[in-house]
Amino acid sequence: MIRDLHTELIEINRAQISPAVLERAGAILRAGGLVAFPTETVYGLGADGLNEEAARKIYAAKGRPSDNPLIVHIADTEALNKIVQEVPKAAEKLAEAFWPGPLTMIFHKNECVPLGTTGGLSTVAVRMPSDEIARELIRQGGGYIAAPSANVSGRPSPTTAQHVYEDLNGRIPLILDGGPVPIGLESTIVDLTEECPVILRPGYITRSMIREVIGEVQVDQGLIEENALVRPKAPGMKYRHYAPKAELLIVEGPMDQVIAYINGQCCDSGKTGVICTEETKTCYPGKVVKCIGSRKDERSIASHLFQVLREFDEEEVDRIYSESFHTPGLGQAIMNRLLKAAGHRKIYVT
Ligand code: TXA
Ligand code: MG
């Protein structure tokens, strides 16, 4: 990969967002360039979503397969009408309930959205983030900002500007640093082009939250882990993702059995990693232990998952064992990402 650009990292004070900086960042986007920026979910790598050439630069900077479509970010609900053919009633209700916020919806696209943005699909994914820096940047950048997560393809999504810098230094001109993101998992994706809405990627907005607003909602069969033969409908969900360098294995079962199993494992170098919680962090003597959060606060687990996966790349461990995190609300989204990182390697202990 070529890293021949100077990458500027600018810290933004959220209490007083600098109009001059946002204006400059917007000008880069309007001229067809790339800017990384914070959202409430993960950092995004933005380009003008209505400019095919600009969108292409995103794929090059990330090393992303060109059939993996981008999400177009908007700052106001009214902006939706220009880029989609129709807004179904269910989408109106979901937008009212969850926008701005961590929900992406799929619609039939209008002509003005280039196929270079949608990975050749006739549909387009749209999201209105709640992060104020993101919204102001979208406005300044022309209103339609295509943005995948701002990581090199295959790496964990970035939850700090530093993660973006690690991955994209030398490949993009500007990173806006708005501090660590609050959610830490990418948005929930719902496809509204089908008869019945379908969740293509689980996220902070859960199936039951969606049900409360629109009634019936399906989950894409390709996401159901046991069903490895069915292709997920969101092209990005089929790729290997988030994987740390060392092999990761998820251990499920009663907690005392999980702890006993992990402690019974050793490897050639004698160094194994463990992903666990506040409640169990002292239970793995002699291992390289990373505490992901507390089981009493599932949001803490969600927000540290990608950071912990990145941190393990700095450790000389041969193998990583992770407890599983089937928490009540975000458990589905957390385990979806963790299973992908583990290449679906999981064992049950009893
Ligand atoms: O929270 C988020 O959604 C973050 C922030 C930056 O907004 N963005 C993000 O983008 O996660 P990305 O590119 O990493 O993931 C987008 C996912 C991919 O799995 C892609 O295949 C799917 O959305 N997608 C995009 N457009 C689609 C479409 N028209 N039909 C089906 N899936 C689509
Ligand atoms: Mg991504």
XYZ file of C-alpha atoms and ligand atoms in Angstrom:
384
model
C 0.000 0.000 0.000
C 1.268 3.465 -0.854
C 1.495 5.934 2.013
C 2.674 9.101 0.294
C 0.290 11.731 1.695
C 0.807 13.915 4.722
C -2.020 13.072 7.135
C -3.170 15.873 9.396
C -4.856 14.977 12.683
C -6.953 17.828 14.087
C -8.482 17.680 17.545
C -11.980 19.147 17.726
C -13.270 20.682 20.915
C -16.859 19.434 21.181
C -17.881 22.328 23.438
C -16.871 24.760 20.716
C -16.673 23.128 17.278
C -14.428 25.283 15.102
C -16.311 26.490 12.002
C -13.005 27.156 10.203
C -11.820 23.549 10.586
C -15.168 22.112 9.502
C -15.249 24.486 6.536
C -11.798 23.318 5.478
C -12.722 19.648 5.888
C -15.926 20.271 3.908
C -13.910 21.865 1.108
C -11.736 18.736 0.840
C -14.889 16.609 0.508
C -16.476 18.941 -2.074
C -13.269 18.759 -4.113
C -13.513 14.936 -4.190
C -11.057 14.211 -1.332
C -11.257 12.034 1.774
C -11.763 13.047 5.428
C -12.017 10.699 8.435
C -14.461 11.818 11.122
C -16.097 10.602 14.341
C -19.639 9.265 14.522
C -21.464 7.868 17.567
C -20.824 4.292 16.328
C -17.271 4.177 14.885
C -15.032 6.586 12.947
C -15.993 6.924 9.278
C -13.928 7.596 6.154
C -15.920 10.167 4.191
C -16.102 11.147 0.528
C -18.751 12.850 -1.620
C -21.272 10.025 -2.105
C -22.644 11.502 -5.344
C -19.190 11.690 -6.952
C -18.130 8.315 -8.328
C -14.452 9.268 -8.543
C -14.421 10.383 -4.894
C -16.135 7.192 -3.730
C -13.527 5.169 -5.616
C -10.784 6.770 -3.506
C -12.367 5.256 -0.396
C -11.949 1.747 -1.803
C -8.328 2.447 -2.677
C -7.454 3.942 0.737
C -9.038 1.055 2.667
C -8.097 -1.747 0.285
C -11.810 -2.559 0.204
C -13.349 -4.988 -2.321
C -15.271 -2.895 -4.890
C -18.476 -4.963 -4.576
C -18.891 -3.893 -0.943
C -21.293 -0.906 -0.976
C -20.923 2.266 1.087
C -23.415 3.912 3.444
C -24.459 7.440 2.421
C -24.644 9.751 5.446
C -27.080 12.668 5.562
C -27.538 15.481 8.074
C -31.277 16.135 7.739
C -34.243 13.849 7.011
C -35.333 16.012 4.052
C -32.098 15.083 2.253
C -33.378 11.496 1.899
C -35.907 12.227 -0.880
C -33.280 13.253 -3.409
C -31.387 9.957 -3.321
C -34.095 7.293 -2.868
C -37.079 6.313 -5.055
C -39.597 6.091 -2.255
C -39.683 6.215 1.514
C -41.894 3.367 2.790
C -44.130 4.070 5.798
C -41.994 1.780 7.979
C -38.888 3.815 7.092
C -40.648 7.045 8.027
C -41.498 5.582 11.418
C -37.982 4.244 11.989
C -36.437 7.565 10.984
C -38.701 9.364 13.407
C -37.800 6.957 16.211
C -34.057 6.489 15.634
C -32.645 9.312 13.461
C -30.330 10.941 14.061
C -28.687 7.799 15.445
C -27.084 4.392 14.869
C -29.566 3.037 12.303
C -28.906 2.525 8.571
C -31.788 1.862 6.171
C -31.633 0.375 2.661
C -33.817 1.914 -0.099
C -34.143 1.709 -3.900
C -31.724 4.357 -5.132
C -32.268 7.267 -7.484
C -30.179 7.927 -10.624
C -28.033 10.539 -8.884
C -26.382 7.925 -6.634
C -23.515 6.413 -8.651
C -23.060 2.646 -8.838
C -19.498 3.278 -7.657
C -20.995 4.215 -4.267
C -23.424 1.287 -4.053
C -21.018 -1.429 -5.181
C -23.069 -1.845 -8.359
C -26.375 -2.358 -6.496
C -29.642 -0.587 -7.380
C -30.219 0.006 -3.671
C -28.564 2.520 -1.364
C -27.852 2.417 2.384
C -28.580 5.704 4.206
C -27.841 6.824 7.764
C -28.220 10.084 9.673
C -25.631 10.060 12.475
C -26.234 11.906 15.740
C -22.622 13.028 16.238
C -22.542 16.823 15.892
C -19.117 16.915 14.218
C -20.312 14.343 11.674
C -23.523 16.239 10.916
C -21.756 19.568 10.451
C -19.131 17.944 8.216
C -21.870 16.318 6.097
C -23.536 19.714 5.620
C -20.243 21.386 4.748
C -19.306 18.542 2.407
C -22.394 18.840 0.210
C -24.996 16.815 2.134
C -24.286 13.237 0.956
C -21.186 11.685 2.464
C -20.371 8.068 1.673
C -18.520 6.633 4.650
C -17.445 3.142 5.603
C -15.663 2.544 8.883
C -12.245 4.263 8.694
C -10.099 1.135 9.077
C -7.987 -0.774 6.590
C -10.269 -3.486 5.217
C -10.326 -6.532 7.511
C -9.072 -4.670 10.635
C -11.338 -3.890 13.601
C -13.392 -0.721 13.107
C -11.765 2.372 14.674
C -13.231 3.763 17.872
C -10.600 6.495 18.338
C -8.840 8.899 15.949
C -5.581 7.162 16.900
C -6.905 3.873 15.461
C -7.690 5.697 12.212
C -4.188 7.164 12.171
C -2.609 3.704 12.680
C -4.485 2.350 9.664
C -4.649 5.283 7.254
C -1.643 7.491 7.989
C -0.173 8.503 4.618
C -3.276 7.498 2.689
C -5.680 10.353 3.517
C -5.145 14.099 4.041
C -7.226 14.732 7.184
C -8.561 13.046 10.328
C -10.935 14.955 12.622
C -10.373 13.817 16.213
C -13.559 14.036 18.272
C -12.363 11.704 21.038
C -13.401 8.083 21.666
C -16.822 7.164 20.233
C -19.648 6.350 22.668
C -21.139 3.180 21.086
C -18.205 1.391 19.488
C -20.147 -1.012 17.213
C -21.299 -0.119 13.690
C -24.924 0.856 13.046
C -27.824 -1.584 12.781
C -28.725 -2.094 9.097
C -32.370 -2.671 8.101
C -33.390 -3.465 4.526
C -36.685 -1.777 3.634
C -36.784 -2.880 0.002
C -38.382 -6.236 0.907
C -42.032 -6.957 1.697
C -41.042 -7.436 5.339
C -38.123 -5.364 6.724
C -34.976 -7.424 7.364
C -32.049 -6.758 9.732
C -28.837 -7.239 7.729
C -26.424 -6.275 10.539
C -27.247 -6.204 14.269
C -26.236 -3.092 16.206
C -27.121 -0.753 19.049
C -30.737 -0.481 17.795
C -31.980 -3.983 18.608
C -34.620 -6.133 16.922
C -37.032 -5.584 19.794
C -36.595 -1.792 19.600
C -37.430 -1.974 15.882
C -40.403 -4.274 16.509
C -41.847 -1.782 18.925
C -41.937 0.823 16.164
C -42.932 -1.130 13.029
C -44.064 -4.572 14.212
C -42.647 -7.496 12.265
C -38.945 -7.480 11.341
C -36.904 -10.467 10.121
C -33.202 -11.217 10.655
C -31.144 -12.055 7.541
C -30.625 -15.866 7.431
C -27.009 -15.308 6.422
C -26.347 -13.750 9.835
C -27.480 -16.788 11.752
C -24.170 -18.350 12.612
C -25.101 -22.024 12.247
C -26.296 -21.354 8.724
C -22.938 -20.941 7.020
C -24.279 -21.916 3.580
C -26.592 -18.911 3.233
C -24.836 -15.766 1.993
C -25.504 -12.651 4.045
C -27.414 -10.005 2.108
C -25.165 -7.104 3.127
C -22.102 -7.815 0.953
C -19.751 -6.628 3.699
C -20.986 -9.247 6.154
C -19.455 -12.088 4.123
C -15.875 -10.865 4.458
C -13.409 -11.955 7.122
C -13.286 -9.088 9.549
C -11.839 -7.713 12.751
C -9.507 -10.696 13.123
C -6.487 -10.186 15.404
C -3.145 -11.710 14.321
C -3.301 -14.498 16.912
C -5.995 -17.147 16.561
C -9.069 -16.308 18.605
C -11.372 -18.906 20.168
C -14.649 -18.151 21.943
C -15.452 -20.297 24.965
C -19.089 -20.681 26.030
C -20.705 -22.393 28.986
C -21.151 -21.914 32.767
C -18.634 -19.271 33.881
C -16.674 -21.504 36.275
C -16.260 -24.094 33.515
C -15.158 -21.410 31.039
C -12.522 -20.168 33.488
C -11.303 -23.706 34.232
C -11.073 -24.538 30.526
C -9.110 -21.393 29.620
C -6.740 -21.857 32.563
C -6.110 -25.429 31.418
C -4.831 -24.261 28.039
C -1.236 -23.476 27.290
C 0.692 -23.088 24.077
C 4.281 -23.476 22.837
C 5.435 -19.980 23.789
C 3.508 -20.205 27.026
C 1.715 -16.951 26.241
C -2.018 -16.933 25.797
C -4.380 -13.990 25.811
C -7.782 -13.781 27.489
C -10.694 -11.426 26.829
C -12.795 -11.221 29.976
C -14.746 -8.803 32.163
C -14.306 -6.874 35.435
C -16.012 -9.756 37.199
C -13.428 -12.362 36.085
C -10.247 -10.411 35.370
C -8.394 -11.830 38.381
C -9.313 -15.429 37.506
C -6.611 -15.999 34.859
C -3.201 -15.837 36.573
C -0.221 -15.976 34.213
C -2.225 -15.094 31.093
C -2.216 -11.821 29.120
C -5.580 -10.562 30.336
C -7.629 -7.794 28.717
C -10.731 -6.621 30.519
C -13.396 -5.546 28.035
C -15.919 -4.032 30.463
C -18.414 -5.078 33.096
C -21.260 -7.563 32.708
C -23.351 -5.078 34.686
C -22.924 -2.563 31.830
C -23.179 -4.172 28.390
C -22.464 -0.837 26.705
C -18.984 -0.892 28.224
C -18.396 -4.303 26.607
C -19.653 -3.074 23.207
C -17.542 0.061 23.288
C -14.238 -1.689 24.122
C -14.455 -4.750 21.871
C -12.617 -3.340 18.836
C -10.013 -1.608 20.998
C -9.185 -4.879 22.786
C -8.889 -6.760 19.473
C -6.472 -4.081 18.243
C -4.464 -4.173 21.484
C -3.847 -7.887 21.086
C -1.961 -7.193 17.860
C 0.696 -5.518 20.011
C 1.023 -8.543 22.301
C 3.171 -11.570 21.601
C 0.440 -14.118 22.245
C -0.065 -17.308 20.237
C -3.708 -17.745 21.006
C -6.530 -15.660 22.460
C -9.471 -17.097 24.373
C -12.569 -15.000 24.860
C -15.447 -15.398 27.237
C -18.759 -14.949 25.433
C -21.028 -11.969 25.973
C -24.659 -12.932 25.375
C -25.929 -9.864 27.203
C -29.669 -9.065 26.997
C -29.759 -6.059 24.607
C -26.486 -5.647 22.721
C -25.436 -9.293 23.018
C -26.468 -10.090 19.460
C -24.394 -7.270 17.993
C -21.400 -7.946 20.271
C -21.361 -11.689 19.522
C -21.827 -11.036 15.770
C -18.578 -9.015 15.718
C -16.725 -11.348 18.100
C -17.674 -14.447 16.072
C -16.429 -12.785 12.893
C -13.166 -11.899 14.611
C -12.852 -15.538 15.701
C -13.622 -16.843 12.200
C -16.594 -18.529 13.966
C -14.267 -20.691 16.120
C -16.228 -21.407 19.274
C -16.448 -24.246 21.765
C -18.969 -25.157 24.448
C -17.728 -26.423 27.781
C -20.047 -28.094 30.275
O -21.983 2.771 11.962
C -21.753 2.662 10.765
O -22.597 2.194 9.968
C -20.375 3.117 10.235
C -20.276 4.626 10.441
C -19.044 5.207 9.826
O -21.423 5.265 9.976
N -20.212 2.739 8.875
C -19.992 1.454 8.497
O -19.761 1.281 7.148
O -19.985 0.518 9.280
P -19.127 -0.048 6.544
O -18.879 0.265 5.128
O -18.001 -0.478 7.350
O -20.295 -1.101 6.597
C -21.396 -0.943 5.707
C -22.147 -2.235 5.583
C -21.412 -3.274 4.763
O -21.588 -4.555 5.366
C -22.136 -3.200 3.427
O -22.052 -4.398 2.706
C -23.557 -2.864 3.851
O -23.369 -1.946 4.897
N -24.319 -2.178 2.779
C -24.107 -0.932 2.292
N -24.966 -0.652 1.287
C -25.750 -1.751 1.141
C -26.837 -2.093 0.265
N -27.274 -1.255 -0.661
N -27.399 -3.322 0.417
C -26.958 -4.183 1.375
N -25.939 -3.913 2.232
C -25.349 -2.720 2.115
Mg -16.530 -1.610 8.144
